[in-house]
Coordinates of C-alpha atoms in Angstrom, one line a residue:
X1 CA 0.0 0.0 0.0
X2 CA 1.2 3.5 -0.9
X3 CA 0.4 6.2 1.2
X4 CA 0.4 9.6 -0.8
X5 CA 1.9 8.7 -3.8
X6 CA 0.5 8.7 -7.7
X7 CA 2.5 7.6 -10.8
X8 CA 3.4 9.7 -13.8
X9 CA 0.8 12.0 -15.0
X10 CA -0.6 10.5 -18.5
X11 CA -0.8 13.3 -21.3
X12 CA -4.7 12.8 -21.3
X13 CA -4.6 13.4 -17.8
X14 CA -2.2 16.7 -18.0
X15 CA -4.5 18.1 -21.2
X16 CA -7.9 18.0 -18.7
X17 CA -6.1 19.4 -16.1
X18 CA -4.6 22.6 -18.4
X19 CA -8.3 22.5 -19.3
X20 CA -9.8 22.6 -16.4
X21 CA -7.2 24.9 -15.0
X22 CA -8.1 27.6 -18.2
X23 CA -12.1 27.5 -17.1
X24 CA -11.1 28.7 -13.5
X25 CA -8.0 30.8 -14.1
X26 CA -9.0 34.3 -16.0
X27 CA -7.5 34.4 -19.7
X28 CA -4.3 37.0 -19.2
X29 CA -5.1 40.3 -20.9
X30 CA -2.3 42.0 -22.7
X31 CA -0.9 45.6 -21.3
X32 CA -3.0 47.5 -24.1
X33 CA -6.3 45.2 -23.1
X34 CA -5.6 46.2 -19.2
X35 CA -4.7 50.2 -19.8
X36 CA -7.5 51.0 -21.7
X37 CA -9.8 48.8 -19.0
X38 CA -8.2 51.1 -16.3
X39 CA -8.8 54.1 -18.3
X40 CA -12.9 53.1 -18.5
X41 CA -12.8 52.9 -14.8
X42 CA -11.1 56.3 -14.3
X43 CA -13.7 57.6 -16.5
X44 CA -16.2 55.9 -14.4
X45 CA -15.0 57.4 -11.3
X46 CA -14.4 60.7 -12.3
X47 CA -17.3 61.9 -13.6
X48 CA -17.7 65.1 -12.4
X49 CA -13.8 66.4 -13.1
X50 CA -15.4 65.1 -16.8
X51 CA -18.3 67.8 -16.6
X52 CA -15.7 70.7 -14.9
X53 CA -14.0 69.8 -18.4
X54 CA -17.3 69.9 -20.4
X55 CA -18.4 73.7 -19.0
X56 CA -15.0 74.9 -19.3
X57 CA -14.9 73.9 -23.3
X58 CA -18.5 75.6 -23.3
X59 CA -16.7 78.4 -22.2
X60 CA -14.3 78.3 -24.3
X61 CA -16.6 77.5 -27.0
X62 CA -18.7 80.5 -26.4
X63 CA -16.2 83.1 -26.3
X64 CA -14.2 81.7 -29.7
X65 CA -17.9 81.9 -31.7
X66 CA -19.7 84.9 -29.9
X67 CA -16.7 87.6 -29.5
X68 CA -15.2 87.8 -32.9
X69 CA -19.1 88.3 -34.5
X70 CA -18.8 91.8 -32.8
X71 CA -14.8 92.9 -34.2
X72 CA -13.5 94.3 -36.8
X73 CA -12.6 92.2 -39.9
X74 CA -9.0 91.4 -39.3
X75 CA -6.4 93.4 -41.6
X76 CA -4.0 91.4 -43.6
X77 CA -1.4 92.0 -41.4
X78 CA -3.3 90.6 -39.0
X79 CA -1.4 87.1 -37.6
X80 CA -3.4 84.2 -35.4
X81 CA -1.6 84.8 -32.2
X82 CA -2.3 88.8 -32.2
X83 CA -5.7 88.9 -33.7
X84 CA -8.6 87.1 -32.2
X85 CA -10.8 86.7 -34.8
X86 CA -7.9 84.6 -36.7
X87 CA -7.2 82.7 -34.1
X88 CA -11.1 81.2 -33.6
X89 CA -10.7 81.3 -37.2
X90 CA -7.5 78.5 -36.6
X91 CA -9.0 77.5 -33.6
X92 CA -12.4 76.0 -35.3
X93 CA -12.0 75.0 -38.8
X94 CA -7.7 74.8 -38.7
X95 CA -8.0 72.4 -35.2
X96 CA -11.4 71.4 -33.7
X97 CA -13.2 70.5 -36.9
X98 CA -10.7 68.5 -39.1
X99 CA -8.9 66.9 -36.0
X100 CA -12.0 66.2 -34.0
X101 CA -13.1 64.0 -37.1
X102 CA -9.7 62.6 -37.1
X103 CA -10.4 62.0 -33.0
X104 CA -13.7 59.7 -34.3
X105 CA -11.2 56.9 -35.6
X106 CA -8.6 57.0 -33.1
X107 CA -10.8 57.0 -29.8
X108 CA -14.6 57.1 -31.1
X109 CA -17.0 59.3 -30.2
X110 CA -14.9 60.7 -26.9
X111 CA -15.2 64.2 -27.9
X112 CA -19.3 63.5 -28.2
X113 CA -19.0 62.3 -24.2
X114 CA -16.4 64.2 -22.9
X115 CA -15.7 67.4 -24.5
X116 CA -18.5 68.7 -26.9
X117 CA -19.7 71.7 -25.8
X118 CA -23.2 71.2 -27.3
X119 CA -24.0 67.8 -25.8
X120 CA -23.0 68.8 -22.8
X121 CA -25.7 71.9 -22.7
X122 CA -28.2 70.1 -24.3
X123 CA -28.0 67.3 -21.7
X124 CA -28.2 70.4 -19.2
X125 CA -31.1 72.0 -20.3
X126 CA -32.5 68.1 -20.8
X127 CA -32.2 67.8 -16.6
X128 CA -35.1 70.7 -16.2
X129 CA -37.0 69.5 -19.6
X130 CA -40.8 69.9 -19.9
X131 CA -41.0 65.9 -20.8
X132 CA -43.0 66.2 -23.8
X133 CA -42.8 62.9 -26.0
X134 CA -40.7 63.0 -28.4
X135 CA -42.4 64.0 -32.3
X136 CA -42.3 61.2 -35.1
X137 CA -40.3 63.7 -37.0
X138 CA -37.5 64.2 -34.7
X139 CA -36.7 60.5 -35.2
X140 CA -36.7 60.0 -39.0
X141 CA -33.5 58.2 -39.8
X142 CA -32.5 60.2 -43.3
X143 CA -32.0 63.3 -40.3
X144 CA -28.1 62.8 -40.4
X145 CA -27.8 63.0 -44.2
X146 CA -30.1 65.5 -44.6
X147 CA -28.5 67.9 -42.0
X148 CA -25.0 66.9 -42.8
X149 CA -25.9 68.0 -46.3
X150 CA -27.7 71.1 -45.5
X151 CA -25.6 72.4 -43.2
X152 CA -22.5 72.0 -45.7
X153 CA -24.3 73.5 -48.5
X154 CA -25.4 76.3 -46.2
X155 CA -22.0 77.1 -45.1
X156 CA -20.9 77.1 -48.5
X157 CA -23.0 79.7 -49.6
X158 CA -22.4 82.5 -46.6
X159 CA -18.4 81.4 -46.5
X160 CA -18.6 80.0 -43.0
X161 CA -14.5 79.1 -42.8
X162 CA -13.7 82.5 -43.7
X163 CA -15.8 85.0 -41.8
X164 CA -16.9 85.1 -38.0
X165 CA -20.6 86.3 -38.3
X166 CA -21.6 82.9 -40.5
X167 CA -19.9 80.5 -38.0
X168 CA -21.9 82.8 -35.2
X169 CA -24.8 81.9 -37.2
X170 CA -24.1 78.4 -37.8
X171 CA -22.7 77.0 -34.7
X172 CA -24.5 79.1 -32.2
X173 CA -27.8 78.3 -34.3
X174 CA -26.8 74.5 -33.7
X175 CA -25.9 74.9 -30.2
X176 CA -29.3 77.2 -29.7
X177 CA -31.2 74.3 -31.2
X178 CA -29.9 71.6 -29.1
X179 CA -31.0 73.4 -26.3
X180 CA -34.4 74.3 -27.4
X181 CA -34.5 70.5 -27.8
X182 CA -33.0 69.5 -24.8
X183 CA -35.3 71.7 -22.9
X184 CA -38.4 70.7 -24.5
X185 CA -38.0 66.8 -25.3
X186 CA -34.9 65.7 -22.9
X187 CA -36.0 63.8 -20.0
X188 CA -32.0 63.6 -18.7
X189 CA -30.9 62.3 -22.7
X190 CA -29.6 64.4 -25.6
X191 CA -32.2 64.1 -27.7
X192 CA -30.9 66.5 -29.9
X193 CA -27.4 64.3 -30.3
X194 CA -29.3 60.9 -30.9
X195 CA -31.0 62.5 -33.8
X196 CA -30.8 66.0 -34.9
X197 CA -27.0 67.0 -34.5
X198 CA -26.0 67.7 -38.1
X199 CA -22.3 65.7 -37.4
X200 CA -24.2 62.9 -35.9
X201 CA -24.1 60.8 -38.5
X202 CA -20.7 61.8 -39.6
X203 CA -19.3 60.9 -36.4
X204 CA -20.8 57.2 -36.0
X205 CA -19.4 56.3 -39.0
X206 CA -15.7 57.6 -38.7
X207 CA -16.4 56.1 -34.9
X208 CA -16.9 52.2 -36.7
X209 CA -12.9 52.5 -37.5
X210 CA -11.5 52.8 -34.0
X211 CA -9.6 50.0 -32.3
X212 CA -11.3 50.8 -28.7
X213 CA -14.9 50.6 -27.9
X214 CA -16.9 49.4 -24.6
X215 CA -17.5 45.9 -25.1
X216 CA -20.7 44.1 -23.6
X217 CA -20.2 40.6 -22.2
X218 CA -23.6 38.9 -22.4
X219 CA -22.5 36.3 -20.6
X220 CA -21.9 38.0 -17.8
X221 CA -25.1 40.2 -18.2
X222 CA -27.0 37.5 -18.0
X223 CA -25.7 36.1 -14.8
X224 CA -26.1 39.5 -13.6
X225 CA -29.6 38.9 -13.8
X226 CA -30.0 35.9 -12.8
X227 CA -28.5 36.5 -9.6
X228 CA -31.7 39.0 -9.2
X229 CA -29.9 42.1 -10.3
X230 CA -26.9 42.0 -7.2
X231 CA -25.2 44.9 -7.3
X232 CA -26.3 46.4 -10.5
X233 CA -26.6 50.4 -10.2
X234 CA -28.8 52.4 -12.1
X235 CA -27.1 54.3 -14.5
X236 CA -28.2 57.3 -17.2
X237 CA -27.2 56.4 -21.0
X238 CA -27.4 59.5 -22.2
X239 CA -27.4 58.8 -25.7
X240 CA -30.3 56.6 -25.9
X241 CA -28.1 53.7 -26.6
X242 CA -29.4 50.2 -25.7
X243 CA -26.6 49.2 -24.1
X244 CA -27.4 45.4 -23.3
X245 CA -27.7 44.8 -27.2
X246 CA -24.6 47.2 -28.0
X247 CA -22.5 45.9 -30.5
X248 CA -20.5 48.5 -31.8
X249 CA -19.2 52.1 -31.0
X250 CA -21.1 53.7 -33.7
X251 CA -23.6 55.7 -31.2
X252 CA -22.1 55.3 -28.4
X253 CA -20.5 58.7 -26.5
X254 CA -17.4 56.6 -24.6
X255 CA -18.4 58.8 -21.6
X256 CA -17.9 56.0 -19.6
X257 CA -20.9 55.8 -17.3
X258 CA -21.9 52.6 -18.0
X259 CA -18.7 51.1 -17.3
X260 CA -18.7 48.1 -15.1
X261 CA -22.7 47.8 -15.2
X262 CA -23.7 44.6 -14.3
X263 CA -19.4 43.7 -14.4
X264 CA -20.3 43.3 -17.9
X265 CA -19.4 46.6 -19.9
X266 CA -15.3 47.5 -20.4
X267 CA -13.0 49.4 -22.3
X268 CA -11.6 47.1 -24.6
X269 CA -9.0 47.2 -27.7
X270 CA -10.6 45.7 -31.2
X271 CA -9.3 45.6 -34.7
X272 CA -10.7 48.8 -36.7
X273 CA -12.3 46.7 -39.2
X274 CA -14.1 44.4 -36.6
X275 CA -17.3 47.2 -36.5
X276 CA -17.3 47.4 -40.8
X277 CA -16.9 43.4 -41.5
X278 CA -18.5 41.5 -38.3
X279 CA -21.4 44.3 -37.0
X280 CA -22.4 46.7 -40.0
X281 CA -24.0 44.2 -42.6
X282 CA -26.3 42.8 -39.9
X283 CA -29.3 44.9 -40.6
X284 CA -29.0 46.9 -44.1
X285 CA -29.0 50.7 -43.9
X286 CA -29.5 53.0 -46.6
X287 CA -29.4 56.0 -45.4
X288 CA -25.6 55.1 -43.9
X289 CA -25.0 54.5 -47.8
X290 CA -26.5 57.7 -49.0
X291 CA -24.4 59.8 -46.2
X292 CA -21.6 57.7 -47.2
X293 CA -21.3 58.0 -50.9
X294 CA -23.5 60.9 -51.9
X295 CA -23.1 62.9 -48.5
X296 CA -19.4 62.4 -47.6
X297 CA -18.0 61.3 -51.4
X298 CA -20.4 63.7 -53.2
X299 CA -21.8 67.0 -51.3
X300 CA -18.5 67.5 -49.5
X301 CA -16.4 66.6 -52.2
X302 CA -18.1 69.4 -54.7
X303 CA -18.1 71.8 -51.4
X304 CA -14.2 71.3 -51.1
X305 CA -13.9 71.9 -55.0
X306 CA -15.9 74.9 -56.2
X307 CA -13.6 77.4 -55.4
X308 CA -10.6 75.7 -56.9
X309 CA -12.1 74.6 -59.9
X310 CA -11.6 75.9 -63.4
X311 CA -14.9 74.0 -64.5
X312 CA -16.9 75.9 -62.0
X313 CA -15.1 79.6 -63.9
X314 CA -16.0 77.9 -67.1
X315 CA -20.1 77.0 -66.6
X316 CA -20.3 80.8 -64.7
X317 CA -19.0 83.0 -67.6
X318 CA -20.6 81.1 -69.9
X319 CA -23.9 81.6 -68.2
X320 CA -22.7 85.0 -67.5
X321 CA -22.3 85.7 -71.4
X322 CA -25.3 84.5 -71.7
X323 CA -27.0 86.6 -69.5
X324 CA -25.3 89.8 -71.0
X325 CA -26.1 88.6 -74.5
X326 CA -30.2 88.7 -73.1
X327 CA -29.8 91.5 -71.4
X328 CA -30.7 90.0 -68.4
X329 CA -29.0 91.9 -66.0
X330 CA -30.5 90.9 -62.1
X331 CA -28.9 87.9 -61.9
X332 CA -25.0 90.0 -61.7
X333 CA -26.6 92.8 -59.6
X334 CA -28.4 91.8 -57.0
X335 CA -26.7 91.1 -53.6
X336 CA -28.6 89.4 -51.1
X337 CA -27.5 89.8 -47.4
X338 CA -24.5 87.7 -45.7
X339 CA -26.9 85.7 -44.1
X340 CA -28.3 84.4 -47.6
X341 CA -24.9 85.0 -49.4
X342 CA -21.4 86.1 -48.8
X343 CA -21.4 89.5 -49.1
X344 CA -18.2 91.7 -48.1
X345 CA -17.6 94.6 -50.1
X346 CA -15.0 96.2 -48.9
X347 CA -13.0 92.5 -48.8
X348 CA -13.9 92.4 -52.2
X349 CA -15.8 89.2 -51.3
X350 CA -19.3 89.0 -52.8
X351 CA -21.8 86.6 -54.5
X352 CA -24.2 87.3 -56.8
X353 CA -27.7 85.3 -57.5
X354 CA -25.7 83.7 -60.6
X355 CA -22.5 83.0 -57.7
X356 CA -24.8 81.3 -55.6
X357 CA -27.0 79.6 -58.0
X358 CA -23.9 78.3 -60.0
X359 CA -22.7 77.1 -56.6
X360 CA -25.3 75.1 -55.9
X361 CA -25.4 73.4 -59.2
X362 CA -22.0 72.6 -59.2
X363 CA -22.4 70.4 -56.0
X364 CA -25.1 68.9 -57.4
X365 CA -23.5 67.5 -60.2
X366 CA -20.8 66.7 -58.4
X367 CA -22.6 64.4 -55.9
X368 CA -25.1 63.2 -58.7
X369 CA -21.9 62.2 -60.7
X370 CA -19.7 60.9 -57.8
X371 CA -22.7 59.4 -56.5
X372 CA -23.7 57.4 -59.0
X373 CA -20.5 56.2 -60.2
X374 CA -20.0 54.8 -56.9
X375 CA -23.5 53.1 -56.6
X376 CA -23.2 51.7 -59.8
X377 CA -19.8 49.9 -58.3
X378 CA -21.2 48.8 -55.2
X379 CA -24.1 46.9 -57.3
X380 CA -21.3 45.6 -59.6
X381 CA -19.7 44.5 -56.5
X382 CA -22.8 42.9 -54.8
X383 CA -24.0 41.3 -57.7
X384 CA -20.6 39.4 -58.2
X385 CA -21.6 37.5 -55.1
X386 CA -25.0 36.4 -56.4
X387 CA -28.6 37.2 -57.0
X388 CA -29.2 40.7 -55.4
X389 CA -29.5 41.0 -52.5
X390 CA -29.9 44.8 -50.6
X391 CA -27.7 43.4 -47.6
X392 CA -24.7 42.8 -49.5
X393 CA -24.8 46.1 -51.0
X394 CA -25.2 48.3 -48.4
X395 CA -22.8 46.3 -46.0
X396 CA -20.0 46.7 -49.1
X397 CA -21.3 50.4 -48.9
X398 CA -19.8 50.9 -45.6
X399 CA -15.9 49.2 -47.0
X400 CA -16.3 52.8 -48.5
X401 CA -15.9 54.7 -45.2
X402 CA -12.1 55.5 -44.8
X403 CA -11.7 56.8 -48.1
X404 CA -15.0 59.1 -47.7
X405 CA -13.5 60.0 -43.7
X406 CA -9.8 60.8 -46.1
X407 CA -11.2 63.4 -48.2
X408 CA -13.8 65.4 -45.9
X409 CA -10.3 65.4 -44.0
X410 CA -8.1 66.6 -46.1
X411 CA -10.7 69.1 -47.4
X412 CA -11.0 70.4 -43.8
X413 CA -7.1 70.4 -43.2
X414 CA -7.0 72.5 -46.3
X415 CA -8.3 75.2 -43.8
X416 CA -5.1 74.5 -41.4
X417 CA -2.5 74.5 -44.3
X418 CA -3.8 77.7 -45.1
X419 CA -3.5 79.1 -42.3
X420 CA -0.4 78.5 -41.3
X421 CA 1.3 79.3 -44.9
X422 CA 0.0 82.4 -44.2
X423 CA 2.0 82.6 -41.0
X424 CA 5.3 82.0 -43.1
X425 CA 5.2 78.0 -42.7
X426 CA 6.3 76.4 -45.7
X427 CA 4.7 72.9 -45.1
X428 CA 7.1 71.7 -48.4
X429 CA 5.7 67.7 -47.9
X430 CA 2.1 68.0 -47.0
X431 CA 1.7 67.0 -51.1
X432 CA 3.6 63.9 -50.0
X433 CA 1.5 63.4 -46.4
X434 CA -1.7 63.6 -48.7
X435 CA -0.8 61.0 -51.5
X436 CA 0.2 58.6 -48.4
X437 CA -3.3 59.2 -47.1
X438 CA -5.2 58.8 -49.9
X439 CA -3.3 55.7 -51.2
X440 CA -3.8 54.3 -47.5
X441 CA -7.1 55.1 -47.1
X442 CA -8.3 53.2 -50.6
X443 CA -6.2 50.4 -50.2
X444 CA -8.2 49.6 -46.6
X445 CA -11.8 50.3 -48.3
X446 CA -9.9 47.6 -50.8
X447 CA -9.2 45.3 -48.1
X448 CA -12.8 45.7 -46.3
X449 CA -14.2 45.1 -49.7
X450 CA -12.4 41.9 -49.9
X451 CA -13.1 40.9 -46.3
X452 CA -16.9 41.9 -46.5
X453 CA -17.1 40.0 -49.4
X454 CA -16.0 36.6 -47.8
X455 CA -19.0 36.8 -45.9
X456 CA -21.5 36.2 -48.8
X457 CA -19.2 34.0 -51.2
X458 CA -16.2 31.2 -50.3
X459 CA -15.9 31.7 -54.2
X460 CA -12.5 33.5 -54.9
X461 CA -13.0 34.8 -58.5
X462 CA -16.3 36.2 -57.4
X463 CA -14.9 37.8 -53.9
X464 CA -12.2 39.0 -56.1
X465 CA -14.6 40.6 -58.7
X466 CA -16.5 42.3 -55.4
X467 CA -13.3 43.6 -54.1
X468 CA -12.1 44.9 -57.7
X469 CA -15.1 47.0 -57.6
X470 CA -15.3 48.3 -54.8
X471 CA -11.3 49.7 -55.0
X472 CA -12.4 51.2 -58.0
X473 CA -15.7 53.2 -55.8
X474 CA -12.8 53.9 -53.6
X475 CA -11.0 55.3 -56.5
X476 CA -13.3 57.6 -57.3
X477 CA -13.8 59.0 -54.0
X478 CA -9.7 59.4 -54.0
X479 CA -10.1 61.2 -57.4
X480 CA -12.2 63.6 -56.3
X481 CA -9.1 65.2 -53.6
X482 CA -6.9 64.5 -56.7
X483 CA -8.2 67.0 -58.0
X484 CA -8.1 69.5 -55.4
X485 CA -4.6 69.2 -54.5
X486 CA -2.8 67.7 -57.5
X487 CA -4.3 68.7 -60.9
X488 CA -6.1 72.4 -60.0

């Protein structure tokens, strides 16, 4: 008889063990996995520094749009750091606007939960709302293509990245609006962000590329409940986001209230294509393809190139000859107000009715052209995988997203290069930084197009038709900054 002694473990024996062992012992998470889970908890725990931050940007915020409305147009000897009206100028369209955008792939929608200036009023004015429900046409889904394209075509006309009065009217008419809405509709949620905010839509896209997001462990959910709801706290998604069947960071404000609920919800890394290839296709979405290809691709894209294009000097003094030849004068005379169209005389900055209405029909055909060149390739592409199908199409719709986020960004940056030649900085490779950008940017819609398309097909010369067409919608978007910053 042996007293406390086995023989040699078997292999079978040492394999259940490791097994059993790997169902008790936690997996290990890697340094990134257990920084950014610390970071959601700091953001937990800290909420009200995060609201000190908020009403100090709405300071901030305020002063930048209100006070330069009331000075002096700045002379051209004016610099950024002497002359305030330049440096809002810098500070809104040179730094928030492009690099916030820029922010939405890198972290998500972090500047929506811990730094925007109108989410954090609305939400405000929300806390002493009147509760009325909420109208039907507040929560119509084309809202964040419709503003998005409004808004950028209104800006357009009254020269909003140039002069202080339009951005007063713009931004402060925003920011007045998501109070009115907050105040009216809120019941403690921004209302106004969920559905109204023109960069709403804008935002959730961009937000699908970034390798962080809170991540919701059903698993754990569910044993949260079934242990009758120990220790869950009640907590205030702002938002509206239902966070129990939260799969992506698309909506979702990263304020990091909800983190920890029910030891479920974390800051976690991910890949930046997981959101596009595993989440995006589940449920089709056309109004995320009509932002995507005729908002972002088209209406921004013919917004960036008006002033720079010799086409748009062409069609006006041909319409302008033609107007002379009929004698039809009113057209080159009459000057609305700024409000309606830019009008600064003594600038030597005006538009006419024919300016504006030239303007307008210059976008148009460039997001009716763009646009349908690209829908025609995302139907090529989704009919190489089959009979058609509308899920296929709008899921490879959304491969599209980094080349559309590349050129509203570079348009936008064209704002900060501007600038800051005009402070004496040379900036002798940003023609360099670009082409990298735009090559990068349609080589990964290229590779989501591929990787989307292996969801519908195992067939390769079928995936590889999909993805062919799809680099060549990609293309076109590219084109389109081409031409801005290489050919004009």
């Amino acid at each position: 008889m042996t007293i406390g002694l086995t023989g040699p473990e078997t292999k079978s024996e040492a394999h259940g063990r490791s097994a059993t062992l790997a169902l008790i012992e936690p997996p290990q998470l890697s340094w990134s996995a257990r920084g950014l889970a610390a970071a959601g908890r700091w953001l937990r725990r800290n909420q009200r520094l995060i609201q000190r931050v908020q009403w100090a940007v709405v300071l901030v915020y305020i002063g930048l749009v209100a006070t330069p409305a009331f000075l002096p147009l700045p002379e051209r000897t004016a610099h950024i750091w002497n002359n305030l009206t330049l440096f809002a100028q810098f500070a809104f369209w040179g730094l928030w606007w492009p690099f916030v955008l820029l922010s939405m792939i890198i972290a998500g929608r972090s500047w929506c939960g811990l730094f925007c200036p109108e989410g954090a009023l609305t939400e405000m004015a929300s806390r002493h709302s009147l509760g009325l429900s909420v109208p039907r046409w507040i929560t119509w889904k084309g809202w964040p293509f419709a503003a998005f394209v409004l808004t950028t075509v209104y800006g357009q006309m009254i020269s909003v990245y140039q002069y202080p009065k339009p951005a007063l009217l713009i931004l402060g008419g925003s920011t007045l609006g998501a109070i009115a809405v907050g105040f009216l509709y809120g019941r403690n949620k921004r209302v106004w962000c969920r559905y109204l905010c023109p960069v709403n839509g804008v935002f959730g896209l961009l937000a699908k590329l970034a390798p962080v997001h809170f991540r919701v462990d059903q698993d754990a959910w569910s044993r949260s409940r079934s242990a009758g709801n120990s220790g869950a706290r009640a907590i205030n998604c702002a938002p509206l986001v239902p966070i129990r069947t939260m799969r992506g960071g698309a909506d979702c404000h990263m304020c990091g209230r909800c983190e920890g609920f029910r030891d479920a919800i974390e800051l976690a890394p991910r890949s930046p294509n997981h959101e596009i290839i595993e989440v995006a296709g589940a449920v089709p979405k056309p109004w995320e393809t009509m932002l995507i290809v005729f908002g972002l691709m088209g209406v921004a894209a013919g917004a960036f190139q008006w002033s720079g294009s010799p086409w748009y000097v062409a069609i006006k003094q041909a319409a302008a000859e033609w107007l002379i030849d009929r004698s039809i004068m009113w057209p080159l005379r009459l000057q609305p107000p700024w409000w309606i169209l830019t009008d600064y005389p003594g600038l030597n900055d005006q538009m006419t009715l024919l300016d504006g209405a030239i303007v307008l029909l210059y976008i148009a055909a460039v997001t009716a052209i763009v646009g349908a060149a690209a829908l025609i390739c995302l139907w090529a592409a989704a009919r190489s995988l089959g009979p058609w199908s509308p899920r296929p199409f709008h899921h490879l719709a959304q491969s599209l997203i980094p080349i559309a986020a590349c050129g509203v960004f570079l348009g936008l940056s064209a704002t900060t290069v501007s600038l800051l030649r005009a402070e004496g900085l040379s900036l002798a490779n940003i023609g360099l930084l670009r082409g990298a950008l735009l090559g990068g940017a349609t080589l990964w819609s290229a590779a989501l197009g591929w990787s989307i398309a292996g969801r519908y097909t195992s067939d390769k010369p079928r995936r590889s038709a999909a993805a062919l067409f799809v680099a060549l919608a990609a293309s076109i978007g590219a084109a389109s900054s081409i031409l801005i910053f290489f050919v004009w």
